[in-house]
XYZ file of C-alpha atoms in Angstrom:
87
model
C -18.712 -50.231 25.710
C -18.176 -49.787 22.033
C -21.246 -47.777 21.663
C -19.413 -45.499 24.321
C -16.614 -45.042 22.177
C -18.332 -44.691 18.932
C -20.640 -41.785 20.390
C -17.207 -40.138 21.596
C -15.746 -40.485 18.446
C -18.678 -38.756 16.807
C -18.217 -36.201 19.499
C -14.635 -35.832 18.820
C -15.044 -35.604 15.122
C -17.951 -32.502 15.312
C -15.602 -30.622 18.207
C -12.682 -31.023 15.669
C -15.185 -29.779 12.774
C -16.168 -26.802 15.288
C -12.686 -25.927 15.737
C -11.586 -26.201 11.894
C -14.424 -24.036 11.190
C -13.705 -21.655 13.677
C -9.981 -21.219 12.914
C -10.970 -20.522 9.308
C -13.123 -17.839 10.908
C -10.139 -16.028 12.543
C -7.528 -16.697 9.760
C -10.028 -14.753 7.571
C -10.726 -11.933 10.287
C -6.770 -12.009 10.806
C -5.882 -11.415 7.112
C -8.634 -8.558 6.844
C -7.187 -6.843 9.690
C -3.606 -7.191 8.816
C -5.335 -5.580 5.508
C -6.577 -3.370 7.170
C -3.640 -2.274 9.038
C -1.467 -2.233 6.113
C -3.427 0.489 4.145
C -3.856 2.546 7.335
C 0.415 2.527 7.684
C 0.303 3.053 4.523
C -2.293 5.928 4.291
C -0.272 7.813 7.062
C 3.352 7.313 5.517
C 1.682 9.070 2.397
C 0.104 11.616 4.271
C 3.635 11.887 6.039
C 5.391 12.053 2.706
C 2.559 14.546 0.414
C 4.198 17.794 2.021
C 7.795 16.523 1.555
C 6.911 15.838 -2.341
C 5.458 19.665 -2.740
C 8.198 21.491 -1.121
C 10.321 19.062 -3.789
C 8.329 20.113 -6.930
C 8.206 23.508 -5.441
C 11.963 23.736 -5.440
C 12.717 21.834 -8.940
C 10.008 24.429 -10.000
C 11.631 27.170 -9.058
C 15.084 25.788 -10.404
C 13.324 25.872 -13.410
C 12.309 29.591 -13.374
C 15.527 30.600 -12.550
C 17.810 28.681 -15.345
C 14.756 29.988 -17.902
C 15.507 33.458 -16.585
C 18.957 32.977 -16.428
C 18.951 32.060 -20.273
C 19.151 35.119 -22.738
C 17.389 33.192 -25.834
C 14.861 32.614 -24.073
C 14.824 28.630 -23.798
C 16.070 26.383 -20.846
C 20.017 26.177 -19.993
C 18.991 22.420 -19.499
C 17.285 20.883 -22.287
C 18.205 17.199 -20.841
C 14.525 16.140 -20.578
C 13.013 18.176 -23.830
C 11.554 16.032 -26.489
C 11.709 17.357 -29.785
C 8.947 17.595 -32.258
C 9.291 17.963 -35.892
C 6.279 18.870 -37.924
């Protein structure tokens, strides 16, 4: 009888070891495609968002040409983000 039981314990114990092994298996195939998933989303949402940005520069760009045409010296009307250099 106990030899029973001790060969279904051993049983148990490499089924369990099976199964830990197993669910390490598909936590690590899980993670890779969430991974995977996540740069996808976020490959799209830039691919979404790259013709948005250019029809932004385009526009600050052409802000731009118009307050340096707009400006009889010559320089910007909006010298907020020019850095000075001294020689």
């Amino acid at each position: 009888m106990s030899e029973k039981l001790i060969l279904k314990n051993n049983h148990l114990y490499d089924e369990n070891d099976r199964l830990r092994t197993e669910n390490a298996e598909l936590r690590r195939i899980s993670a890779s495609a969430e991974s995977k998933i996540q740069l996808e989303m976020s490959t799209e949402l830039m691919a979404e968002l790259a013709p948005l940005q250019i029809v932004e520069l385009k526009e600050k760009l052409k802000k731009h040409d118009e307050n340096y045409a707009n400006n009889d010296s010559g320089s910007r009307s909006d010298d907020s983000d020019v850095i000075a250099i001294e020689d």
